[in-house]
PDB file of C-alpha atoms in Angstrom:
ATOM      1  CA  UNK A  18      34.481 -77.138  27.540  1.00 67.00           C
ATOM      2  CA  UNK A  19      32.729 -73.349  27.105  1.00 79.00           C
ATOM      3  CA  UNK A  20      34.759 -71.705  24.741  1.00 81.00           C
ATOM      4  CA  UNK A  21      33.953 -68.006  24.845  1.00 86.00           C
ATOM      5  CA  UNK A  22      35.754 -64.337  22.856  1.00 87.00           C
ATOM      6  CA  UNK A  23      35.937 -61.019  22.099  1.00 91.00           C
ATOM      7  CA  UNK A  24      36.667 -59.548  18.285  1.00 90.00           C
ATOM      8  CA  UNK A  25      36.212 -55.686  18.464  1.00 93.00           C
ATOM      9  CA  UNK A  26      37.403 -53.918  15.608  1.00 93.00           C
ATOM     10  CA  UNK A  27      37.518 -49.604  14.869  1.00 95.00           C
ATOM     11  CA  UNK A  28      38.341 -48.307  11.741  1.00 95.00           C
ATOM     12  CA  UNK A  29      38.585 -44.564  10.377  1.00 96.00           C
ATOM     13  CA  UNK A  30      38.868 -43.593   6.648  1.00 97.00           C
ATOM     14  CA  UNK A  31      38.911 -40.965   4.065  1.00 98.00           C
ATOM     15  CA  UNK A  32      38.869 -40.945   0.744  1.00 97.00           C
ATOM     16  CA  UNK A  33      38.935 -37.961  -2.259  1.00 98.00           C
ATOM     17  CA  UNK A  34      38.074 -38.225  -6.501  1.00 98.00           C
ATOM     18  CA  UNK A  35      38.781 -35.701  -8.874  1.00 98.00           C
ATOM     19  CA  UNK A  36      37.353 -35.923 -12.150  1.00 97.00           C
ATOM     20  CA  UNK A  37      39.194 -34.039 -14.931  1.00 96.00           C
ATOM     21  CA  UNK A  38      37.834 -33.121 -17.674  1.00 96.00           C
ATOM     22  CA  UNK A  39      40.992 -32.817 -20.557  1.00 96.00           C
ATOM     23  CA  UNK A  40      38.743 -31.824 -23.122  1.00 95.00           C
ATOM     24  CA  UNK A  41      35.900 -32.496 -25.437  1.00 94.00           C
ATOM     25  CA  UNK A  42      36.928 -36.417 -25.500  1.00 96.00           C
ATOM     26  CA  UNK A  43      39.384 -36.996 -23.170  1.00 97.00           C
ATOM     27  CA  UNK A  44      39.125 -37.487 -19.125  1.00 98.00           C
ATOM     28  CA  UNK A  45      40.605 -38.600 -15.891  1.00 98.00           C
ATOM     29  CA  UNK A  46      39.576 -39.626 -12.946  1.00 98.00           C
ATOM     30  CA  UNK A  47      41.801 -40.452 -10.073  1.00 98.00           C
ATOM     31  CA  UNK A  48      41.299 -41.784  -6.623  1.00 98.00           C
ATOM     32  CA  UNK A  49      42.690 -41.913  -3.325  1.00 98.00           C
ATOM     33  CA  UNK A  50      42.005 -43.760   0.127  1.00 97.00           C
ATOM     34  CA  UNK A  51      43.298 -44.421   3.308  1.00 97.00           C
ATOM     35  CA  UNK A  52      41.561 -46.755   6.078  1.00 97.00           C
ATOM     36  CA  UNK A  53      43.595 -47.675   9.930  1.00 96.00           C
ATOM     37  CA  UNK A  54      41.954 -50.324  11.234  1.00 95.00           C
ATOM     38  CA  UNK A  55      42.305 -52.038  15.008  1.00 94.00           C
ATOM     39  CA  UNK A  56      41.005 -54.590  16.482  1.00 92.00           C
ATOM     40  CA  UNK A  57      41.549 -57.361  19.316  1.00 93.00           C
ATOM     41  CA  UNK A  58      40.477 -60.448  19.069  1.00 91.00           C
ATOM     42  CA  UNK A  59      40.535 -62.914  23.009  1.00 92.00           C
ATOM     43  CA  UNK A  60      39.411 -66.036  23.280  1.00 89.00           C
ATOM     44  CA  UNK A  61      38.969 -68.419  26.650  1.00 87.00           C
ATOM     45  CA  UNK A  62      41.893 -70.852  25.092  1.00 84.00           C
ATOM     46  CA  UNK A  63      44.442 -67.585  26.111  1.00 86.00           C
ATOM     47  CA  UNK A  64      45.177 -66.846  22.941  1.00 88.00           C
ATOM     48  CA  UNK A  65      44.960 -62.756  22.386  1.00 90.00           C
ATOM     49  CA  UNK A  66      46.627 -61.091  19.064  1.00 90.00           C
ATOM     50  CA  UNK A  67      46.443 -57.565  18.250  1.00 90.00           C
ATOM     51  CA  UNK A  68      45.209 -55.959  14.785  1.00 88.00           C
ATOM     52  CA  UNK A  69      46.581 -52.998  13.730  1.00 92.00           C
ATOM     53  CA  UNK A  70      46.289 -51.983   9.747  1.00 94.00           C
ATOM     54  CA  UNK A  71      46.816 -48.574   7.765  1.00 95.00           C
ATOM     55  CA  UNK A  72      45.786 -49.862   3.941  1.00 96.00           C
ATOM     56  CA  UNK A  73      45.877 -47.335   1.075  1.00 96.00           C
ATOM     57  CA  UNK A  74      43.599 -47.520  -2.253  1.00 97.00           C
ATOM     58  CA  UNK A  75      42.549 -45.935  -5.233  1.00 97.00           C
ATOM     59  CA  UNK A  76      42.488 -45.448  -9.088  1.00 97.00           C
ATOM     60  CA  UNK A  77      43.361 -43.570 -11.790  1.00 98.00           C
ATOM     61  CA  UNK A  78      40.995 -43.939 -15.080  1.00 98.00           C
ATOM     62  CA  UNK A  79      41.928 -42.783 -18.172  1.00 98.00           C
ATOM     63  CA  UNK A  80      38.496 -42.099 -20.914  1.00 98.00           C
ATOM     64  CA  UNK A  81      37.749 -41.594 -24.485  1.00 98.00           C
ATOM     65  CA  UNK A  82      34.781 -40.903 -26.159  1.00 97.00           C
ATOM     66  CA  UNK A  83      35.526 -41.284 -29.902  1.00 96.00           C
ATOM     67  CA  UNK A  84      32.735 -40.288 -31.027  1.00 95.00           C
ATOM     68  CA  UNK A  85      28.581 -40.465 -30.121  1.00 93.00           C
ATOM     69  CA  UNK A  86      27.909 -44.197 -30.314  1.00 96.00           C
ATOM     70  CA  UNK A  87      31.861 -45.224 -29.090  1.00 97.00           C
ATOM     71  CA  UNK A  88      33.816 -44.813 -25.573  1.00 97.00           C
ATOM     72  CA  UNK A  89      37.372 -46.508 -24.687  1.00 98.00           C
ATOM     73  CA  UNK A  90      38.890 -46.447 -21.137  1.00 98.00           C
ATOM     74  CA  UNK A  91      41.461 -47.708 -18.984  1.00 98.00           C
ATOM     75  CA  UNK A  92      41.689 -48.040 -15.667  1.00 98.00           C
ATOM     76  CA  UNK A  93      44.085 -48.950 -12.440  1.00 98.00           C
ATOM     77  CA  UNK A  94      42.666 -49.776  -9.373  1.00 98.00           C
ATOM     78  CA  UNK A  95      44.295 -50.865  -6.568  1.00 97.00           C
ATOM     79  CA  UNK A  96      41.827 -52.164  -3.358  1.00 96.00           C
ATOM     80  CA  UNK A  97      42.060 -54.189  -0.701  1.00 96.00           C
ATOM     81  CA  UNK A  98      39.707 -56.475   2.113  1.00 93.00           C
ATOM     82  CA  UNK A  99      40.077 -56.179   5.683  1.00 92.00           C
ATOM     83  CA  UNK A 100      42.726 -58.828   8.217  1.00 91.00           C
ATOM     84  CA  UNK A 101      40.410 -60.087  10.688  1.00 90.00           C
ATOM     85  CA  UNK A 102      39.942 -63.513  13.124  1.00 89.00           C
ATOM     86  CA  UNK A 103      38.647 -66.063  12.762  1.00 87.00           C
ATOM     87  CA  UNK A 104      36.460 -66.845  16.042  1.00 84.00           C
ATOM     88  CA  UNK A 105      34.890 -71.037  15.451  1.00 78.00           C
ATOM     89  CA  UNK A 106      35.853 -73.724  16.508  1.00 72.00           C
ATOM     90  CA  UNK A 107      39.333 -75.215  17.763  1.00 77.00           C
ATOM     91  CA  UNK A 108      41.866 -73.601  15.650  1.00 81.00           C
ATOM     92  CA  UNK A 109      45.469 -73.510  15.705  1.00 83.00           C
ATOM     93  CA  UNK A 110      46.379 -70.133  16.919  1.00 85.00           C
ATOM     94  CA  UNK A 111      48.138 -69.781  13.959  1.00 85.00           C
ATOM     95  CA  UNK A 112      45.455 -70.241  12.031  1.00 86.00           C
ATOM     96  CA  UNK A 113      43.191 -67.922  14.107  1.00 87.00           C
ATOM     97  CA  UNK A 114      43.830 -64.063  12.282  1.00 89.00           C
ATOM     98  CA  UNK A 115      44.531 -63.700   8.347  1.00 91.00           C
ATOM     99  CA  UNK A 116      46.076 -60.343   6.914  1.00 92.00           C
ATOM    100  CA  UNK A 117      43.979 -58.182   4.791  1.00 95.00           C
ATOM    101  CA  UNK A 118      44.167 -58.644   1.523  1.00 95.00           C
ATOM    102  CA  UNK A 119      45.547 -56.643  -1.751  1.00 96.00           C
ATOM    103  CA  UNK A 120      44.675 -55.953  -5.082  1.00 96.00           C
ATOM    104  CA  UNK A 121      46.286 -54.492  -8.713  1.00 97.00           C
ATOM    105  CA  UNK A 122      43.459 -54.347 -11.666  1.00 98.00           C
ATOM    106  CA  UNK A 123      44.357 -53.424 -14.780  1.00 98.00           C
ATOM    107  CA  UNK A 124      41.137 -53.160 -17.371  1.00 98.00           C
ATOM    108  CA  UNK A 125      40.623 -51.923 -20.682  1.00 98.00           C
ATOM    109  CA  UNK A 126      37.112 -51.566 -21.954  1.00 98.00           C
ATOM    110  CA  UNK A 127      35.748 -50.947 -24.786  1.00 98.00           C
ATOM    111  CA  UNK A 128      31.753 -49.760 -25.203  1.00 97.00           C
ATOM    112  CA  UNK A 129      30.102 -48.799 -29.040  1.00 98.00           C
ATOM    113  CA  UNK A 130      25.934 -47.988 -29.571  1.00 97.00           C
ATOM    114  CA  UNK A 131      25.216 -49.745 -33.132  1.00 96.00           C
ATOM    115  CA  UNK A 132      22.211 -49.762 -35.266  1.00 94.00           C
ATOM    116  CA  UNK A 133      20.505 -45.883 -34.696  1.00 93.00           C
ATOM    117  CA  UNK A 134      21.003 -47.490 -30.736  1.00 93.00           C
ATOM    118  CA  UNK A 135      18.863 -50.367 -31.155  1.00 96.00           C
ATOM    119  CA  UNK A 136      21.508 -52.737 -30.109  1.00 97.00           C
ATOM    120  CA  UNK A 137      25.291 -52.388 -27.685  1.00 98.00           C
ATOM    121  CA  UNK A 138      27.869 -53.873 -27.057  1.00 98.00           C
ATOM    122  CA  UNK A 139      30.236 -53.541 -24.174  1.00 98.00           C
ATOM    123  CA  UNK A 140      33.259 -55.286 -23.723  1.00 98.00           C
ATOM    124  CA  UNK A 141      36.156 -55.736 -20.982  1.00 98.00           C
ATOM    125  CA  UNK A 142      39.367 -57.272 -20.824  1.00 98.00           C
ATOM    126  CA  UNK A 143      41.125 -57.194 -17.113  1.00 98.00           C
ATOM    127  CA  UNK A 144      44.055 -58.291 -14.948  1.00 98.00           C
ATOM    128  CA  UNK A 145      43.951 -58.974 -11.355  1.00 97.00           C
ATOM    129  CA  UNK A 146      47.437 -59.038  -9.296  1.00 96.00           C
ATOM    130  CA  UNK A 147      46.615 -60.131  -6.045  1.00 94.00           C
ATOM    131  CA  UNK A 148      49.214 -60.438  -2.763  1.00 94.00           C
ATOM    132  CA  UNK A 149      47.685 -62.098   0.470  1.00 93.00           C
ATOM    133  CA  UNK A 150      44.911 -63.327  -1.390  1.00 92.00           C
ATOM    134  CA  UNK A 151      42.769 -64.271   1.232  1.00 91.00           C
ATOM    135  CA  UNK A 152      41.342 -67.798   1.204  1.00 88.00           C
ATOM    136  CA  UNK A 153      38.035 -70.105   2.545  1.00 82.00           C
ATOM    137  CA  UNK A 154      39.672 -73.134   3.868  1.00 80.00           C
ATOM    138  CA  UNK A 155      39.045 -76.082   5.672  1.00 77.00           C
ATOM    139  CA  UNK A 156      40.459 -77.932   8.340  1.00 76.00           C
ATOM    140  CA  UNK A 157      39.547 -81.603  10.257  1.00 74.00           C
ATOM    141  CA  UNK A 158      40.503 -81.799  13.552  1.00 74.00           C
ATOM    142  CA  UNK A 159      40.945 -85.626  14.570  1.00 75.00           C
ATOM    143  CA  UNK A 160      39.683 -86.319  18.537  1.00 74.00           C
ATOM    144  CA  UNK A 161      40.651 -89.105  20.676  1.00 76.00           C
ATOM    145  CA  UNK A 162      37.793 -90.860  20.211  1.00 75.00           C
ATOM    146  CA  UNK A 163      39.045 -91.413  15.715  1.00 69.00           C
ATOM    147  CA  UNK A 164      35.823 -88.964  15.504  1.00 68.00           C
ATOM    148  CA  UNK A 165      36.893 -86.070  13.520  1.00 69.00           C
ATOM    149  CA  UNK A 166      36.236 -81.868  13.993  1.00 74.00           C
ATOM    150  CA  UNK A 167      34.853 -79.866  10.588  1.00 74.00           C
ATOM    151  CA  UNK A 168      35.786 -76.246  10.847  1.00 81.00           C
ATOM    152  CA  UNK A 169      35.957 -73.904   7.938  1.00 80.00           C
ATOM    153  CA  UNK A 170      38.043 -70.677   8.173  1.00 86.00           C
ATOM    154  CA  UNK A 171      39.247 -67.606   6.773  1.00 88.00           C
ATOM    155  CA  UNK A 172      43.939 -67.262   5.500  1.00 86.00           C
ATOM    156  CA  UNK A 173      46.272 -66.433   3.736  1.00 88.00           C
ATOM    157  CA  UNK A 174      47.950 -67.183   0.300  1.00 84.00           C
ATOM    158  CA  UNK A 175      51.003 -65.770  -0.620  1.00 82.00           C
ATOM    159  CA  UNK A 176      50.420 -64.502  -4.442  1.00 91.00           C
ATOM    160  CA  UNK A 177      48.038 -65.241  -7.067  1.00 92.00           C
ATOM    161  CA  UNK A 178      46.457 -63.636 -10.591  1.00 95.00           C
ATOM    162  CA  UNK A 179      43.003 -63.379 -12.030  1.00 96.00           C
ATOM    163  CA  UNK A 180      42.743 -62.910 -15.512  1.00 97.00           C
ATOM    164  CA  UNK A 181      39.746 -62.211 -18.242  1.00 98.00           C
ATOM    165  CA  UNK A 182      37.496 -60.889 -21.162  1.00 98.00           C
ATOM    166  CA  UNK A 183      33.489 -59.834 -19.654  1.00 98.00           C
ATOM    167  CA  UNK A 184      31.301 -58.956 -23.272  1.00 98.00           C
ATOM    168  CA  UNK A 185      27.797 -57.858 -22.572  1.00 98.00           C
ATOM    169  CA  UNK A 186      25.632 -57.034 -25.396  1.00 98.00           C
ATOM    170  CA  UNK A 187      21.936 -56.279 -25.972  1.00 98.00           C
ATOM    171  CA  UNK A 188      20.193 -55.944 -29.150  1.00 98.00           C
ATOM    172  CA  UNK A 189      16.113 -54.869 -29.786  1.00 97.00           C
ATOM    173  CA  UNK A 190      15.425 -56.631 -32.825  1.00 96.00           C
ATOM    174  CA  UNK A 191      12.084 -54.536 -33.160  1.00 94.00           C
ATOM    175  CA  UNK A 192       8.893 -53.557 -30.744  1.00 92.00           C
ATOM    176  CA  UNK A 193       8.382 -57.442 -30.120  1.00 96.00           C
ATOM    177  CA  UNK A 194      11.518 -59.043 -29.269  1.00 97.00           C
ATOM    178  CA  UNK A 195      14.704 -57.687 -27.181  1.00 98.00           C
ATOM    179  CA  UNK A 196      17.826 -60.523 -27.178  1.00 98.00           C
ATOM    180  CA  UNK A 197      20.524 -60.247 -24.557  1.00 98.00           C
ATOM    181  CA  UNK A 198      23.847 -62.089 -23.402  1.00 98.00           C
ATOM    182  CA  UNK A 199      26.822 -61.348 -21.524  1.00 98.00           C
ATOM    183  CA  UNK A 200      29.756 -64.898 -21.354  1.00 98.00           C
ATOM    184  CA  UNK A 201      32.766 -63.839 -18.734  1.00 98.00           C
ATOM    185  CA  UNK A 202      36.300 -65.673 -19.416  1.00 98.00           C
ATOM    186  CA  UNK A 203      38.273 -65.805 -17.127  1.00 98.00           C
ATOM    187  CA  UNK A 204      41.804 -67.809 -15.771  1.00 97.00           C
ATOM    188  CA  UNK A 205      43.362 -67.895 -12.440  1.00 96.00           C
ATOM    189  CA  UNK A 206      45.690 -69.114 -10.659  1.00 94.00           C
ATOM    190  CA  UNK A 207      47.843 -69.032  -7.550  1.00 92.00           C
ATOM    191  CA  UNK A 208      51.889 -68.654  -7.130  1.00 88.00           C
ATOM    192  CA  UNK A 209      54.234 -69.873  -3.751  1.00 80.00           C
ATOM    193  CA  UNK A 210      50.785 -71.030  -1.642  1.00 85.00           C
ATOM    194  CA  UNK A 211      51.010 -74.097   0.367  1.00 82.00           C
ATOM    195  CA  UNK A 212      48.082 -74.739   2.138  1.00 77.00           C
ATOM    196  CA  UNK A 213      47.032 -75.895   6.078  1.00 71.00           C
ATOM    197  CA  UNK A 214      47.779 -79.818   5.173  1.00 73.00           C
ATOM    198  CA  UNK A 215      50.869 -78.939   3.439  1.00 77.00           C
ATOM    199  CA  UNK A 216      49.923 -79.039  -0.172  1.00 80.00           C
ATOM    200  CA  UNK A 217      51.333 -77.029  -2.524  1.00 85.00           C
ATOM    201  CA  UNK A 218      48.362 -75.329  -4.996  1.00 84.00           C
ATOM    202  CA  UNK A 219      50.574 -73.131  -7.229  1.00 87.00           C
ATOM    203  CA  UNK A 220      49.747 -72.823 -10.526  1.00 89.00           C
ATOM    204  CA  UNK A 221      46.341 -74.220  -9.512  1.00 91.00           C
ATOM    205  CA  UNK A 222      43.328 -72.842 -10.164  1.00 93.00           C
ATOM    206  CA  UNK A 223      41.939 -70.649  -7.181  1.00 92.00           C
ATOM    207  CA  UNK A 224      38.409 -71.584  -6.265  1.00 91.00           C
ATOM    208  CA  UNK A 225      35.480 -70.791  -6.871  1.00 93.00           C
ATOM    209  CA  UNK A 226      35.792 -69.315 -10.089  1.00 95.00           C
ATOM    210  CA  UNK A 227      34.688 -70.795 -12.864  1.00 97.00           C
ATOM    211  CA  UNK A 228      35.909 -71.253 -16.177  1.00 97.00           C
ATOM    212  CA  UNK A 229      33.123 -69.943 -17.803  1.00 98.00           C
ATOM    213  CA  UNK A 230      29.674 -68.146 -16.956  1.00 98.00           C
ATOM    214  CA  UNK A 231      27.222 -66.450 -19.248  1.00 98.00           C
ATOM    215  CA  UNK A 232      23.865 -65.251 -19.367  1.00 98.00           C
ATOM    216  CA  UNK A 233      20.850 -64.909 -22.315  1.00 98.00           C
ATOM    217  CA  UNK A 234      17.988 -64.650 -23.032  1.00 98.00           C
ATOM    218  CA  UNK A 235      14.909 -63.073 -24.530  1.00 98.00           C
ATOM    219  CA  UNK A 236      12.342 -60.460 -23.886  1.00 98.00           C
ATOM    220  CA  UNK A 237       8.946 -60.521 -25.923  1.00 98.00           C
ATOM    221  CA  UNK A 238       6.784 -58.015 -25.055  1.00 96.00           C
ATOM    222  CA  UNK A 239       3.463 -58.151 -26.931  1.00 94.00           C
ATOM    223  CA  UNK A 240       1.500 -54.886 -26.188  1.00 93.00           C
ATOM    224  CA  UNK A 241       2.766 -52.457 -23.562  1.00 92.00           C
ATOM    225  CA  UNK A 242       0.896 -54.453 -20.332  1.00 94.00           C
ATOM    226  CA  UNK A 243       2.199 -57.962 -20.666  1.00 96.00           C
ATOM    227  CA  UNK A 244       6.567 -58.856 -20.909  1.00 97.00           C
ATOM    228  CA  UNK A 245       7.892 -62.286 -21.373  1.00 98.00           C
ATOM    229  CA  UNK A 246      10.570 -63.734 -19.947  1.00 98.00           C
ATOM    230  CA  UNK A 247      13.330 -66.250 -20.768  1.00 98.00           C
ATOM    231  CA  UNK A 248      16.863 -66.882 -20.115  1.00 98.00           C
ATOM    232  CA  UNK A 249      19.380 -69.248 -19.342  1.00 98.00           C
ATOM    233  CA  UNK A 250      21.947 -68.294 -16.968  1.00 97.00           C
ATOM    234  CA  UNK A 251      25.541 -70.592 -17.548  1.00 97.00           C
ATOM    235  CA  UNK A 252      28.868 -71.963 -15.538  1.00 97.00           C
ATOM    236  CA  UNK A 253      31.823 -73.706 -16.215  1.00 97.00           C
ATOM    237  CA  UNK A 254      32.741 -76.698 -12.749  1.00 97.00           C
ATOM    238  CA  UNK A 255      35.070 -74.731 -10.476  1.00 96.00           C
ATOM    239  CA  UNK A 256      37.344 -76.228  -7.360  1.00 94.00           C
ATOM    240  CA  UNK A 257      35.052 -75.791  -4.000  1.00 92.00           C
ATOM    241  CA  UNK A 258      37.713 -75.157  -1.974  1.00 88.00           C
ATOM    242  CA  UNK A 259      41.304 -74.809  -1.299  1.00 84.00           C
ATOM    243  CA  UNK A 260      41.708 -77.027   0.850  1.00 82.00           C
ATOM    244  CA  UNK A 261      40.985 -80.578  -1.649  1.00 86.00           C
ATOM    245  CA  UNK A 262      40.697 -81.479  -4.726  1.00 89.00           C
ATOM    246  CA  UNK A 263      36.797 -81.814  -5.184  1.00 92.00           C
ATOM    247  CA  UNK A 264      35.049 -79.728  -7.770  1.00 94.00           C
ATOM    248  CA  UNK A 265      31.798 -78.479  -8.916  1.00 95.00           C
ATOM    249  CA  UNK A 266      30.124 -79.970 -12.403  1.00 95.00           C
ATOM    250  CA  UNK A 267      28.765 -77.656 -15.242  1.00 96.00           C
ATOM    251  CA  UNK A 268      25.754 -76.640 -14.993  1.00 97.00           C
ATOM    252  CA  UNK A 269      22.547 -74.556 -17.318  1.00 97.00           C
ATOM    253  CA  UNK A 270      19.808 -73.063 -15.812  1.00 98.00           C
ATOM    254  CA  UNK A 271      16.801 -72.012 -17.808  1.00 98.00           C
ATOM    255  CA  UNK A 272      14.446 -69.518 -16.348  1.00 98.00           C
ATOM    256  CA  UNK A 273      11.441 -67.788 -17.082  1.00 98.00           C
ATOM    257  CA  UNK A 274       8.899 -64.995 -16.379  1.00 98.00           C
ATOM    258  CA  UNK A 275       5.332 -63.773 -17.237  1.00 98.00           C
ATOM    259  CA  UNK A 276       4.716 -60.460 -15.722  1.00 97.00           C
ATOM    260  CA  UNK A 277       2.065 -57.888 -16.652  1.00 97.00           C
ATOM    261  CA  UNK A 278       2.658 -54.145 -16.056  1.00 94.00           C
ATOM    262  CA  UNK A 279       0.898 -51.108 -15.809  1.00 92.00           C
ATOM    263  CA  UNK A 280       2.033 -47.509 -14.545  1.00 89.00           C
ATOM    264  CA  UNK A 281       1.860 -48.021 -10.685  1.00 92.00           C
ATOM    265  CA  UNK A 282       2.627 -51.649 -10.402  1.00 94.00           C
ATOM    266  CA  UNK A 283       3.799 -54.061 -11.816  1.00 96.00           C
ATOM    267  CA  UNK A 284       2.360 -58.622 -11.592  1.00 97.00           C
ATOM    268  CA  UNK A 285       5.277 -61.173 -12.022  1.00 97.00           C
ATOM    269  CA  UNK A 286       4.699 -65.151 -12.287  1.00 98.00           C
ATOM    270  CA  UNK A 287       8.466 -65.863 -12.253  1.00 98.00           C
ATOM    271  CA  UNK A 288      10.409 -69.921 -12.010  1.00 98.00           C
ATOM    272  CA  UNK A 289      14.163 -70.049 -11.833  1.00 97.00           C
ATOM    273  CA  UNK A 290      15.732 -73.767 -12.532  1.00 97.00           C
ATOM    274  CA  UNK A 291      12.757 -74.446 -14.255  1.00 97.00           C
ATOM    275  CA  UNK A 292      14.020 -78.213 -14.779  1.00 96.00           C
ATOM    276  CA  UNK A 293      14.954 -78.772 -11.639  1.00 97.00           C
ATOM    277  CA  UNK A 294      18.722 -79.335 -11.270  1.00 96.00           C
ATOM    278  CA  UNK A 295      20.920 -80.734  -8.476  1.00 95.00           C
ATOM    279  CA  UNK A 296      23.601 -78.917  -8.635  1.00 95.00           C
ATOM    280  CA  UNK A 297      26.325 -78.354  -5.984  1.00 95.00           C
ATOM    281  CA  UNK A 298      27.251 -75.014  -4.531  1.00 93.00           C
ATOM    282  CA  UNK A 299      29.257 -75.675  -2.197  1.00 91.00           C
ATOM    283  CA  UNK A 300      31.074 -78.712  -1.059  1.00 91.00           C
ATOM    284  CA  UNK A 301      33.926 -80.198   1.989  1.00 87.00           C
ATOM    285  CA  UNK A 302      35.830 -83.264   2.420  1.00 86.00           C
ATOM    286  CA  UNK A 303      36.049 -84.953   5.213  1.00 82.00           C
ATOM    287  CA  UNK A 304      35.924 -87.992   7.521  1.00 80.00           C
ATOM    288  CA  UNK A 305      32.778 -87.578   9.103  1.00 79.00           C
ATOM    289  CA  UNK A 306      30.752 -91.133   9.186  1.00 83.00           C
ATOM    290  CA  UNK A 307      31.659 -93.973  12.040  1.00 84.00           C
ATOM    291  CA  UNK A 308      30.510 -97.024   9.333  1.00 87.00           C
ATOM    292  CA  UNK A 309      33.334 -96.488   7.176  1.00 86.00           C
ATOM    293  CA  UNK A 310      35.883 -95.517   9.958  1.00 82.00           C
ATOM    294  CA  UNK A 311      35.586 -91.635   9.418  1.00 80.00           C
ATOM    295  CA  UNK A 312      37.056 -92.094   5.911  1.00 85.00           C
ATOM    296  CA  UNK A 313      37.427 -88.907   4.455  1.00 85.00           C
ATOM    297  CA  UNK A 314      35.002 -88.114   1.667  1.00 89.00           C
ATOM    298  CA  UNK A 315      32.581 -85.505  -0.582  1.00 91.00           C
ATOM    299  CA  UNK A 316      29.276 -83.427   0.775  1.00 91.00           C
ATOM    300  CA  UNK A 317      27.926 -81.407  -1.002  1.00 94.00           C
ATOM    301  CA  UNK A 318      25.561 -78.617  -0.315  1.00 94.00           C
ATOM    302  CA  UNK A 319      23.320 -78.222  -3.189  1.00 95.00           C
ATOM    303  CA  UNK A 320      21.778 -75.218  -5.250  1.00 95.00           C
ATOM    304  CA  UNK A 321      18.274 -73.934  -4.708  1.00 95.00           C
ATOM    305  CA  UNK A 322      16.338 -76.697  -7.157  1.00 96.00           C
ATOM    306  CA  UNK A 323      12.790 -75.294  -9.038  1.00 97.00           C
ATOM    307  CA  UNK A 324      11.470 -72.228  -7.024  1.00 98.00           C
ATOM    308  CA  UNK A 325       9.108 -70.833  -8.424  1.00 97.00           C
ATOM    309  CA  UNK A 326       6.307 -67.947  -7.162  1.00 98.00           C
ATOM    310  CA  UNK A 327       4.463 -65.046  -7.834  1.00 98.00           C
ATOM    311  CA  UNK A 328       6.125 -61.220  -6.846  1.00 98.00           C
ATOM    312  CA  UNK A 329       3.768 -57.696  -7.051  1.00 97.00           C
ATOM    313  CA  UNK A 330       5.271 -54.344  -6.732  1.00 96.00           C
ATOM    314  CA  UNK A 331       3.438 -50.556  -6.191  1.00 95.00           C
ATOM    315  CA  UNK A 332       4.762 -48.182  -6.857  1.00 90.00           C
ATOM    316  CA  UNK A 333       3.414 -45.434  -4.508  1.00 88.00           C
TER     317      UNK A 333
END
């Protein structure tokens, strides 16, 4: 049958921020945001739901300028994602709508310039406390003829936590060579989460949350007109979804570019994934093939292969 739905939303928000210079070295930033959001979802299956949420976010940041080269900060931030409705497919009523997610993020950071400002290091450690975590899940609905319908939807987990470290560095070795790199380490887990299949994911890592990501590269500039860049991007394996246990593989990609720089324009010849790696960025698990009796198995969506091109930027 034809399926028709409408989803109408209306939001009002107010935000204010106060920056206070406590003395020559200490400063304090406070911010507050209040949002009122209402939404109405109706579909032709007779489902009707109204959403009415008042969400509160804000931040408190204390920073310390130790000297001309060193800077410290500590922050507490509260953020949110609005709730909504899943409008696709023949989902059961209890999976149609989802609630807002709230996040408390505690962060401590340090930035320092080194070697007469030819190098810098930026570091941060953080802990995130997540409530009503919005998770992208999927459900397989078996039809009368034993075929299946696969539906992706957003739902809520109970709670979760993320913690990690981020490091970024840059070093201008000389007029010819610049080195740079970044590293992110991440540990995530769910608490008291039962997914739509009835499986407990408590203490399991969250989906699309690799334990590490990194980027290292070099810029070579033989003169003011030419710039050569070579870089490597990598990340660890991760769960594709919170609906099943399928995982990606770890990957490292090589990228490169050659640029000609002028006062008013730039021409860049570039290539991504130079070694033409095959790797998946999305993964699914369901039955779809009548030849094997619709036995559930993994299906993946691959990321881009070797891609190359030319980009022209002109500044008027």
